[in-house]
Coordinates of N, CA, C and O in Angstrom, one line a residue:
Chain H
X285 N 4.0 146.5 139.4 CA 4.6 145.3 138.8 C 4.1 144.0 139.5 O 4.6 143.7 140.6
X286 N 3.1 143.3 138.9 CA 3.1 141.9 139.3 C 3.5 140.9 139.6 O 4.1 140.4 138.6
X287 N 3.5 140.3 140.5 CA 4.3 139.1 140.7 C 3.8 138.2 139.7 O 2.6 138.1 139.4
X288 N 4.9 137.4 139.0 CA 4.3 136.0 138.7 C 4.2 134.7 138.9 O 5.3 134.2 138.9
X289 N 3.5 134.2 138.9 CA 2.8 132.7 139.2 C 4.0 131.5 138.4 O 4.3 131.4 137.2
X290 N 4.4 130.7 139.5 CA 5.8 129.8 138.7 C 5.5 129.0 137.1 O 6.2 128.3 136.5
X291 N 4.3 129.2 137.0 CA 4.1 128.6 135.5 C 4.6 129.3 135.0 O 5.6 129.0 134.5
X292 N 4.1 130.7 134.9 CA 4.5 132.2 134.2 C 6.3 132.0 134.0 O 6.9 132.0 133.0
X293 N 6.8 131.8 135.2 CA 8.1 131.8 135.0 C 9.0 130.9 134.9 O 10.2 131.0 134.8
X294 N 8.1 129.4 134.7 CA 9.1 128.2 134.2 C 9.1 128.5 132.6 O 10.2 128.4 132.0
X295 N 7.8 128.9 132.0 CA 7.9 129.6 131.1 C 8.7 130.1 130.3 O 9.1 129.6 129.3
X296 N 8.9 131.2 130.8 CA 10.1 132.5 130.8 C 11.4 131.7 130.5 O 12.1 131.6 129.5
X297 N 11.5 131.0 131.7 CA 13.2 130.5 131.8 C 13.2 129.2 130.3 O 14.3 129.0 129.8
X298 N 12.4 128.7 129.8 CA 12.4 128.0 128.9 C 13.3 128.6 127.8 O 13.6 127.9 126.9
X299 N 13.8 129.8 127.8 CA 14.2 130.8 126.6 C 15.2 131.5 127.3 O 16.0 132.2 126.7
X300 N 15.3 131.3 129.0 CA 16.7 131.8 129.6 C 17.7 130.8 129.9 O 17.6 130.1 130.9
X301 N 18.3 130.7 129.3 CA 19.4 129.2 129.0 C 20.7 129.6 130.6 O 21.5 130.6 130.7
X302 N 20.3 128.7 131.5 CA 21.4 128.7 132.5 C 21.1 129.0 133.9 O 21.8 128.7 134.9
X303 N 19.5 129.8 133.9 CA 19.0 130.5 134.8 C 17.8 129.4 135.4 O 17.1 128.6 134.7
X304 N 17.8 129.5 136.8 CA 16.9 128.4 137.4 C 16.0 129.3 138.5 O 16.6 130.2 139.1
X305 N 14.5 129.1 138.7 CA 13.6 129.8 139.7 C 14.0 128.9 141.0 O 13.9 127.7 141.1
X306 N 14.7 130.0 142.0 CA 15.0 129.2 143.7 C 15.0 130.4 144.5 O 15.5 131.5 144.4
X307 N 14.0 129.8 145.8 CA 13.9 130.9 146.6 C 13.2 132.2 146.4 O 13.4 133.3 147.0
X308 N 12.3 132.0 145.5 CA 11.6 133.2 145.5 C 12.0 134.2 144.3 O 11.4 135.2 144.0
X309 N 13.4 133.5 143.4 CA 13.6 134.7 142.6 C 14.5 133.9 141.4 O 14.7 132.7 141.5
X310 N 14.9 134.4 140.5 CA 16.0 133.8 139.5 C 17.3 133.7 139.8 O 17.7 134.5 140.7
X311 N 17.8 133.2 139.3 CA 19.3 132.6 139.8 C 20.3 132.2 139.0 O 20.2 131.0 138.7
X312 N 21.5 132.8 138.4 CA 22.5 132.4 137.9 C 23.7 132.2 138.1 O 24.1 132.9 139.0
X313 N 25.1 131.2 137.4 CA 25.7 132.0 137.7 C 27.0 131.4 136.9 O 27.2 130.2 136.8
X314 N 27.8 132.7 136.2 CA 28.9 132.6 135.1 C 30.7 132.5 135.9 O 31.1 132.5 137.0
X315 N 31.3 132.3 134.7 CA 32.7 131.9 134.9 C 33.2 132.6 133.8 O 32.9 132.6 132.7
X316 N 34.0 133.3 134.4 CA 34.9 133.9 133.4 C 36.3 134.1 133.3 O 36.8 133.5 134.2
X317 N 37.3 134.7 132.4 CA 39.1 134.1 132.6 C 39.4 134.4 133.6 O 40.4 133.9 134.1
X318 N 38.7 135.6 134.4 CA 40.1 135.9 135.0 C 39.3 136.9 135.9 O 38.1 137.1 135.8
X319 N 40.0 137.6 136.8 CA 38.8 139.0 137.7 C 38.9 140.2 136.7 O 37.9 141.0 136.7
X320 N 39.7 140.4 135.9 CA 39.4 142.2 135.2 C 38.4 141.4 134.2 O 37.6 142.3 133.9
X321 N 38.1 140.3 133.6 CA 37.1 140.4 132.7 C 35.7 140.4 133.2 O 34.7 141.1 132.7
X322 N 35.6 139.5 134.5 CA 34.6 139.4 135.4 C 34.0 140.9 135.7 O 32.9 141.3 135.4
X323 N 35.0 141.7 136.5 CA 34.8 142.9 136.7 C 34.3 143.9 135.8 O 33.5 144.8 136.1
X324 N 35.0 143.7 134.6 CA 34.5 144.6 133.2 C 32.7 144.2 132.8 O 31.9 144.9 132.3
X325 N 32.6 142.6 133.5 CA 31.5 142.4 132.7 C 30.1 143.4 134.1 O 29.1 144.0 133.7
X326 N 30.4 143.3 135.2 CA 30.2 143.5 136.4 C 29.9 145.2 136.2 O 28.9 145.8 136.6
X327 N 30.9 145.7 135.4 CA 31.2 147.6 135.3 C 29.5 147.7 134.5 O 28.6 148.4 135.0
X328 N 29.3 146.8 133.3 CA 28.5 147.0 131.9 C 27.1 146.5 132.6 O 26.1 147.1 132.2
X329 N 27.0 145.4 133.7 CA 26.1 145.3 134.2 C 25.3 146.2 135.1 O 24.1 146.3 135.1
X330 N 26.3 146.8 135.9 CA 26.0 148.0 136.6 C 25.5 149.2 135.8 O 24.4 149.7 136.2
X331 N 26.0 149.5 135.0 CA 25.4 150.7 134.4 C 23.9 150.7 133.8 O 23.4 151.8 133.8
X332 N 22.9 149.5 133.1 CA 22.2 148.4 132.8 C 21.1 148.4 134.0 O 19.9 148.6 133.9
X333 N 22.0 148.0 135.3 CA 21.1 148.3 136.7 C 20.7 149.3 136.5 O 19.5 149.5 136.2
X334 N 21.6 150.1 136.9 CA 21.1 151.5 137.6 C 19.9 152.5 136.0 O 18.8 153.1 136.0
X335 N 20.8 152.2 135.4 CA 19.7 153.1 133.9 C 18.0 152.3 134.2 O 17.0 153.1 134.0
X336 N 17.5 150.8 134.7 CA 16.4 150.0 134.5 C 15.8 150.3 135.9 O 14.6 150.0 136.2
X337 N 17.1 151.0 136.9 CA 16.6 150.7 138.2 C 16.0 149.7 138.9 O 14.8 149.7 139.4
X338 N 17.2 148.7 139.0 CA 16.5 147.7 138.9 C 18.0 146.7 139.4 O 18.8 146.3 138.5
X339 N 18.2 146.5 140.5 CA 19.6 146.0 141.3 C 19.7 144.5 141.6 O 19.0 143.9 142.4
X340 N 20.5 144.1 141.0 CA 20.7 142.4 141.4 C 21.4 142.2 142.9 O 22.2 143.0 143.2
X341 N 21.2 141.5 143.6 CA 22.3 140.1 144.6 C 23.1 139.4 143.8 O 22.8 138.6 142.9
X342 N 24.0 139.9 144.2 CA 25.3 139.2 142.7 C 26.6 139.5 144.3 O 26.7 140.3 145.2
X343 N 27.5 138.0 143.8 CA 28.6 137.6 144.8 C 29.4 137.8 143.4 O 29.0 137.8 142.3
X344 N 31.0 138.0 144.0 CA 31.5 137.5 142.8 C 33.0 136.9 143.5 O 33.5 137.6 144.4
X345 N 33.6 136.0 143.1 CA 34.6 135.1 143.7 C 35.6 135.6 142.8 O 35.5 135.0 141.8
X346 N 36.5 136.3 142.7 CA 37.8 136.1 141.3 C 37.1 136.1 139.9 O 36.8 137.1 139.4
X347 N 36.8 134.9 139.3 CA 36.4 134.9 138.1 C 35.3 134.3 138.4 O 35.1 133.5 137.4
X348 N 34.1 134.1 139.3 CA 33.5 133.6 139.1 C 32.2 134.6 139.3 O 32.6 135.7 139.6
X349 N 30.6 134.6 139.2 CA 29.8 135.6 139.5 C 28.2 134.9 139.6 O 27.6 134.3 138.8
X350 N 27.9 135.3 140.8 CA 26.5 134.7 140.8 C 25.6 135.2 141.1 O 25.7 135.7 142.2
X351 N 24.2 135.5 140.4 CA 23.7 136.7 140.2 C 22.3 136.3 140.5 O 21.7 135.5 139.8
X352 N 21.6 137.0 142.0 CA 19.9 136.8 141.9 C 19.1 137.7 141.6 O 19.4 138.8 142.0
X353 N 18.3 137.7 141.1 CA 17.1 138.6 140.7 C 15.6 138.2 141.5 O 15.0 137.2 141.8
X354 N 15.2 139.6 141.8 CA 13.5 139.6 142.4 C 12.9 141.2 142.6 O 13.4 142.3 142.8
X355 N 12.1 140.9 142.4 CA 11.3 142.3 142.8 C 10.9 142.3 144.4 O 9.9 141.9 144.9
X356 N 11.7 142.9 144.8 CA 11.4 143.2 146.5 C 9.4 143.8 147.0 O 8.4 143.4 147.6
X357 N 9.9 144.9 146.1 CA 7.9 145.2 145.8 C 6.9 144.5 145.8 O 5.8 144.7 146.5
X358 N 7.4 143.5 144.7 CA 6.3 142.6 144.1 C 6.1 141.3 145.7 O 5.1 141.1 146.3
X359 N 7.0 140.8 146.0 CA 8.0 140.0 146.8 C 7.7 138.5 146.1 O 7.1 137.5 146.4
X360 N 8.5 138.9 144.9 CA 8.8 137.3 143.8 C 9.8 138.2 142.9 O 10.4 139.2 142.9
X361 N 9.4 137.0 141.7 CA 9.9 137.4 140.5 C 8.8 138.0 139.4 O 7.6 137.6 139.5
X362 N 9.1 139.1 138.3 CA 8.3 140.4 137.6 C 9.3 140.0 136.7 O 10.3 139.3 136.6
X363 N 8.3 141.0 135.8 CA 8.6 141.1 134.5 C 10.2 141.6 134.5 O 11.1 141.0 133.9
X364 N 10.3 142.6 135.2 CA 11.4 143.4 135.4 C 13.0 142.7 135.8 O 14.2 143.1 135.5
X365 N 12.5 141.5 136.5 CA 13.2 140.8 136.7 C 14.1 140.2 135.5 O 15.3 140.3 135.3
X366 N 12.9 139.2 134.8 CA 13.4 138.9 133.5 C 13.8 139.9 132.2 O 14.0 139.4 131.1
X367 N 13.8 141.1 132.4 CA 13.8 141.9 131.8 C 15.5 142.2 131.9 O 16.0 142.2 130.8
X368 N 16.2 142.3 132.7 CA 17.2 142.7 133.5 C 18.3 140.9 133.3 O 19.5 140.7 132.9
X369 N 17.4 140.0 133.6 CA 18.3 138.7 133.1 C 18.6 138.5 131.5 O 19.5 137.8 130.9
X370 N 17.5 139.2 130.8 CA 18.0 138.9 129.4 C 19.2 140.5 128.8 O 19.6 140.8 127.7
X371 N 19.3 141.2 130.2 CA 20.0 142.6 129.7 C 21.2 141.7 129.7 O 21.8 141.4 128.7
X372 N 21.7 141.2 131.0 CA 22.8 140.7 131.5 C 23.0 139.3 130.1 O 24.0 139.3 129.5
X373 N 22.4 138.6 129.9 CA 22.7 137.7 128.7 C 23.0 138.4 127.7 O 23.7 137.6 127.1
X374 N 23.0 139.6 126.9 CA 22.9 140.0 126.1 C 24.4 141.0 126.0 O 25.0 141.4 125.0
X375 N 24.6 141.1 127.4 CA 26.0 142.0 127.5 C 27.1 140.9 127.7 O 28.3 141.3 127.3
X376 N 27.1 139.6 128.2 CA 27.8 138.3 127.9 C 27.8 137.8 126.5 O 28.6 136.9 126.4
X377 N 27.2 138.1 125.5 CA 27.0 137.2 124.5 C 28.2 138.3 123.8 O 29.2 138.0 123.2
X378 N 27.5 139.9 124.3 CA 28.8 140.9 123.6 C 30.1 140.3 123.5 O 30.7 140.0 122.5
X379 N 30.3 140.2 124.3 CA 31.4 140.3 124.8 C 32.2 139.3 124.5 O 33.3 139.2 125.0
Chain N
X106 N 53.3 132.7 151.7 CA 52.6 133.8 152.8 C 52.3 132.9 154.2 O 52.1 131.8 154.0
X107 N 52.3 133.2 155.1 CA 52.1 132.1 156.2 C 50.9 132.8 156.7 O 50.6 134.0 156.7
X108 N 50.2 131.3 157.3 CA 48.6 131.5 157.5 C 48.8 132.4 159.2 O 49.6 131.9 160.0
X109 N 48.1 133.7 159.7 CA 48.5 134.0 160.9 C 47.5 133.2 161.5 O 46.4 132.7 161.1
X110 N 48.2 133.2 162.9 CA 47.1 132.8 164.3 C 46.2 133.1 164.4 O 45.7 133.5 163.3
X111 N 45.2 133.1 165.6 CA 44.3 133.3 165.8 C 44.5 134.6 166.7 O 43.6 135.5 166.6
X112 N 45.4 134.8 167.4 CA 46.2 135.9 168.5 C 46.4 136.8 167.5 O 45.9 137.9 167.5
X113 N 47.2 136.4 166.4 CA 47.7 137.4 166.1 C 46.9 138.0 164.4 O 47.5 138.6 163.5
X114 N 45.5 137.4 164.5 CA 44.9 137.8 163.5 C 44.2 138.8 164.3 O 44.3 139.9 163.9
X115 N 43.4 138.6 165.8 CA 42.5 139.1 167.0 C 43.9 141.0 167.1 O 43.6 142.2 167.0
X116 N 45.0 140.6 167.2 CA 45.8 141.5 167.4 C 45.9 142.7 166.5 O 46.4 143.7 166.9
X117 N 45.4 142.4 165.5 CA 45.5 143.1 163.9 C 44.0 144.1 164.1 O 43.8 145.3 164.3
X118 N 43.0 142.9 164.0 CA 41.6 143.3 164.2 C 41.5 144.3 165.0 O 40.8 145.2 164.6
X119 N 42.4 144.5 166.4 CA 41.8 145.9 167.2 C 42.1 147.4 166.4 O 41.7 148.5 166.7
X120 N 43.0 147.0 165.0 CA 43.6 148.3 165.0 C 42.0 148.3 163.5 O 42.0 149.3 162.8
X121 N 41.4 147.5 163.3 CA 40.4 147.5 162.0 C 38.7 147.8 162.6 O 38.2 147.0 163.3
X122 N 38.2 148.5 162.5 CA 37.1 149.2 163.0 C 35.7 148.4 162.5 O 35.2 149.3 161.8
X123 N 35.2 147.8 162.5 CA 34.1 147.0 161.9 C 34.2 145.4 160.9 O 33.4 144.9 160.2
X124 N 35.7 145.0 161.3 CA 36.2 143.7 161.1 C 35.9 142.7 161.6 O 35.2 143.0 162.6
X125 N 36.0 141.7 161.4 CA 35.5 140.2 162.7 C 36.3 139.3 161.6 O 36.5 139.3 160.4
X126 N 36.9 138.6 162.9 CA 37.6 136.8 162.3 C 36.1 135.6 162.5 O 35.6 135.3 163.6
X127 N 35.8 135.2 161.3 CA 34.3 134.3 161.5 C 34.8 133.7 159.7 O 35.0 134.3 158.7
X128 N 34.8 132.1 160.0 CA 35.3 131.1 159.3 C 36.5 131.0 158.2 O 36.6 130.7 157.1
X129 N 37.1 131.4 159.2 CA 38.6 131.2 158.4 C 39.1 132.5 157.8 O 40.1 132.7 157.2
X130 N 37.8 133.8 158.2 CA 38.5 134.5 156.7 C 38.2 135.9 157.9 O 37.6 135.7 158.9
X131 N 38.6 137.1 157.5 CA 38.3 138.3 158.1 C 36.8 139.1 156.7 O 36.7 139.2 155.4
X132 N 35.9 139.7 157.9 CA 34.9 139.7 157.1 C 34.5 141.1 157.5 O 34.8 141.3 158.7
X133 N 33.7 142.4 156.9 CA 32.5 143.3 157.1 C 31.8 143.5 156.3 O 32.0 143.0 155.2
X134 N 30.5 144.7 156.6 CA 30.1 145.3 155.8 C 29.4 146.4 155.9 O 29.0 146.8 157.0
X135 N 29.3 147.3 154.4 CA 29.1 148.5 154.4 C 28.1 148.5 154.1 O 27.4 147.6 153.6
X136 N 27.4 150.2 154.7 CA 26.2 150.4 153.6 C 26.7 152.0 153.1 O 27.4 152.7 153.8
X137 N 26.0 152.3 151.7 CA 26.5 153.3 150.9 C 24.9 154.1 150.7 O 23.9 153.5 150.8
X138 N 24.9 155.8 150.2 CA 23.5 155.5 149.8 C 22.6 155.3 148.7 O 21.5 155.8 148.5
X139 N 23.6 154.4 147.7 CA 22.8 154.0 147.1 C 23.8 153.3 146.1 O 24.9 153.0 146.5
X140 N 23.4 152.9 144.5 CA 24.0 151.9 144.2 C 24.8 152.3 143.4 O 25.5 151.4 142.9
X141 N 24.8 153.3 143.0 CA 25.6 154.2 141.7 C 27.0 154.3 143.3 O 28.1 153.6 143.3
X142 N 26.6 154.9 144.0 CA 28.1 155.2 145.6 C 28.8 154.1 145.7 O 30.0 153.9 145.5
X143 N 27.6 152.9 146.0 CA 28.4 151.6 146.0 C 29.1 150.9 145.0 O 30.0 150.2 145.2
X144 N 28.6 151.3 143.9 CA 29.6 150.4 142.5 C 30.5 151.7 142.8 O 31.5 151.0 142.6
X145 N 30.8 152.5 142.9 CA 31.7 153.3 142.5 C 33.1 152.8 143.0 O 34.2 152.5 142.5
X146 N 32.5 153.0 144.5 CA 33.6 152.3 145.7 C 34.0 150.9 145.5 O 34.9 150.4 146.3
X147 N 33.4 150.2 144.5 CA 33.1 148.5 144.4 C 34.5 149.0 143.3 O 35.6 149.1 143.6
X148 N 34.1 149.3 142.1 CA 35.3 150.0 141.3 C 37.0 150.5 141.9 O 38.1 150.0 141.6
X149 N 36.7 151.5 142.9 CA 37.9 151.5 142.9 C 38.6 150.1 143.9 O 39.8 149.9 143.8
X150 N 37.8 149.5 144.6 CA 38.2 148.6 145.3 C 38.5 147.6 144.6 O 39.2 146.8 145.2
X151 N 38.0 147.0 142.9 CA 38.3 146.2 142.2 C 40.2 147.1 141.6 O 41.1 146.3 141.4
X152 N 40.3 147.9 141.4 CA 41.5 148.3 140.8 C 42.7 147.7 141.6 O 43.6 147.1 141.1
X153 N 42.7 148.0 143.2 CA 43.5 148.2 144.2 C 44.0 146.3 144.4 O 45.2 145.9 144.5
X154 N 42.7 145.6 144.3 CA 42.6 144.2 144.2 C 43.1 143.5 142.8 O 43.5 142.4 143.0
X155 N 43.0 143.8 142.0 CA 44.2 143.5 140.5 C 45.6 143.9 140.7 O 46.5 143.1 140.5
X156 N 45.7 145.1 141.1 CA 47.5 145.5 141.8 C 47.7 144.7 142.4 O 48.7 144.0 142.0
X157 N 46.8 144.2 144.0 CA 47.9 143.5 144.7 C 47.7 142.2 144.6 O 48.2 141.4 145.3
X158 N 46.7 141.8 143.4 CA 46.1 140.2 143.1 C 46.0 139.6 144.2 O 46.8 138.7 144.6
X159 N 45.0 140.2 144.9 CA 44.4 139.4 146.2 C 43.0 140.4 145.8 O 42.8 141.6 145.6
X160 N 42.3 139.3 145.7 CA 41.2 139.6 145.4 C 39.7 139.1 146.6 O 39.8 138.1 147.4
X161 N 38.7 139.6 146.6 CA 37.9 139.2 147.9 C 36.8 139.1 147.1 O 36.3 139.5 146.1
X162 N 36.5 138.2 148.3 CA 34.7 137.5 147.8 C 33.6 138.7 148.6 O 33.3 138.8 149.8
X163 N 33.3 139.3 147.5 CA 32.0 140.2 147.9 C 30.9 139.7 147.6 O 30.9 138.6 147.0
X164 N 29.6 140.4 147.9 CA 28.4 140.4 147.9 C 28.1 142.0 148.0 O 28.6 142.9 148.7
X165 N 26.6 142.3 146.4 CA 26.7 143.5 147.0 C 24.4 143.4 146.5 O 23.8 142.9 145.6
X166 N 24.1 144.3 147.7 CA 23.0 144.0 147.0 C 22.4 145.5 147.4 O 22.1 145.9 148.5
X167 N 22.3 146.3 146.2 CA 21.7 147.9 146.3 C 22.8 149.0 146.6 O 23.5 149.6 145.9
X168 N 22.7 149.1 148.0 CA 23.3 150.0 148.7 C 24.2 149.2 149.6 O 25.0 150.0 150.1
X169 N 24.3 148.0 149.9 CA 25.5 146.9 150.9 C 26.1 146.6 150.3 O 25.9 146.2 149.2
X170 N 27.4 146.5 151.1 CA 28.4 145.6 150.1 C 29.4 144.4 151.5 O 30.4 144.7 152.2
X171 N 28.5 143.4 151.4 CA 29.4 142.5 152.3 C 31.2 142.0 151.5 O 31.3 141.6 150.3
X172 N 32.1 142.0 152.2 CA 33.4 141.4 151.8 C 33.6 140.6 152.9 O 33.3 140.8 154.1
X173 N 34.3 139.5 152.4 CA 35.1 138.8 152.8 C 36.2 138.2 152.6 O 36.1 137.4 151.7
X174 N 37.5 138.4 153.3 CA 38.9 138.3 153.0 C 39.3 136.8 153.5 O 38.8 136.2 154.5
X175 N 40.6 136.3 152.3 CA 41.4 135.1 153.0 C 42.1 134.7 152.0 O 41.8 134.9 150.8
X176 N 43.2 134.0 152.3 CA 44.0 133.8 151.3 C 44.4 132.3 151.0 O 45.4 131.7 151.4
X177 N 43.7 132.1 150.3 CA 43.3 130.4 149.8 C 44.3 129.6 149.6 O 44.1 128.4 149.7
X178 N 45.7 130.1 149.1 CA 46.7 129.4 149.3 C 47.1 129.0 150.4 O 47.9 128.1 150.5
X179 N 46.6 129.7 151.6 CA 47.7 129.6 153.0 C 46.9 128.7 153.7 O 47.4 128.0 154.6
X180 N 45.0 128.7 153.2 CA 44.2 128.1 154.0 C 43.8 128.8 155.3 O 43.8 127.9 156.2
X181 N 43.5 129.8 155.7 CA 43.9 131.0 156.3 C 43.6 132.5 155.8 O 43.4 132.8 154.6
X182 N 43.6 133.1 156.8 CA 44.5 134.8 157.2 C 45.7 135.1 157.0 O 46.5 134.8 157.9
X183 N 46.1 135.9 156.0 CA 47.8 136.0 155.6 C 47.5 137.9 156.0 O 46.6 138.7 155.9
X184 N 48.8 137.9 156.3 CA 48.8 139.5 156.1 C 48.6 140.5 154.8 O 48.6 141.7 154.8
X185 N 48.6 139.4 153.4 CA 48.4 139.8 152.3 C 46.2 140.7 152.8 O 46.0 141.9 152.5
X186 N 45.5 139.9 153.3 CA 44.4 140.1 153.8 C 44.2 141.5 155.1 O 43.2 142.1 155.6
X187 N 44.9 141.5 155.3 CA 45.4 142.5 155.9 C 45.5 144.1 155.3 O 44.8 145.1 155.4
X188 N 46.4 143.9 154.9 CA 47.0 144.9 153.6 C 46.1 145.2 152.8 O 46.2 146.3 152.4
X189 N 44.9 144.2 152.2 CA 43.5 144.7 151.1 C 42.9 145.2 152.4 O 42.5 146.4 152.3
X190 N 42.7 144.5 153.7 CA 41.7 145.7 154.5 C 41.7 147.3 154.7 O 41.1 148.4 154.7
X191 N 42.7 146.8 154.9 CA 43.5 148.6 155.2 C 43.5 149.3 153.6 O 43.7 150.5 153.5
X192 N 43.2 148.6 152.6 CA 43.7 149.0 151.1 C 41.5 149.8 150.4 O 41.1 150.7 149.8
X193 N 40.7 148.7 151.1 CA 39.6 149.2 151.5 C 39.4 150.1 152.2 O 38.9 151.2 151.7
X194 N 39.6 150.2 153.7 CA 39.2 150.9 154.9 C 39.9 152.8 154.1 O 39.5 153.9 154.4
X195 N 41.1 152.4 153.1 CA 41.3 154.4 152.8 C 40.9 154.5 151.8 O 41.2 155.6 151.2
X196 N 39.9 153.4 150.9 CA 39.5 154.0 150.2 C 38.0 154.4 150.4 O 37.4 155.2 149.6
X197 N 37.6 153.9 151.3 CA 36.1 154.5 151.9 C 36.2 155.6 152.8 O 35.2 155.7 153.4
X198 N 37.1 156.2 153.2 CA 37.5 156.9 154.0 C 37.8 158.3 152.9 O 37.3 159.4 152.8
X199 N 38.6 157.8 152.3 CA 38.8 158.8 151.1 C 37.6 159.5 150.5 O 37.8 160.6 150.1
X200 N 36.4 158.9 150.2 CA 35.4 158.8 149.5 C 34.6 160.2 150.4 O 33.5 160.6 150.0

């Protein structure tokens, strides 16, 4: 998996609404009502991880959740990365 | 809930096995082996933390899972923080 070149991924984020390139990797982070919704969203993301193999740096405060992405391998951000940010947008939009 | 001391948070700590008092809050962390173990434990440790609505600021990345306890109303260490450590420590123990 390649790393890519910050053009490559200012790019990318042009089409990932909320997510910013810092420190080497992508970066988000959501608000939600309450901790069991946070957590529920946390359960759907997990499962998502592990099926893509593919693990975020994610804090989560009560209702709040902030989520980094990188390819350790690559040592940046991959396809895989963004791959995994549009899983996690797509399980928030569910929802 | 009244915020404890500094004595008598240190007092608590000898009976907690891999705890530290470091900025206001009681803090450790685990490692699991791997991330399916870790959300598992992250799961039931989310249940236990809706019961007693004291909830903690984690970080978890793969196989680690840093926590840190405090109870924001008190501005402080309450024994409510206390009671999730110990509410953690059997269920990784259990595991």
């Amino acid at each position: 998996m390649k790393k890519l070149s910050e053009a490559e991924i200012n790019q990318r984020l042009e089409k990932l609404e909320g997510w910013q390139y810092e420190e080497n990797s992508i970066q988000t982070k959501f608000e939600f009502e309450n901790f069991k919704e946070t957590f529920s969203i946390m359960t759907r993301i997990a499962f998502e991880a592990e099926a893509q193999q593919h693990h975020p740096e994610w804090t989560n405060v009560y209702n709040t959740l902030s989520i980094t992405l990188s390819t350790h391998d690559a040592g940046g951000v991959t396809e895989k990365d963004f791959k995994m940010a549009e899983t996690i947008e797509s399980i928030i939009e569910a929802d």
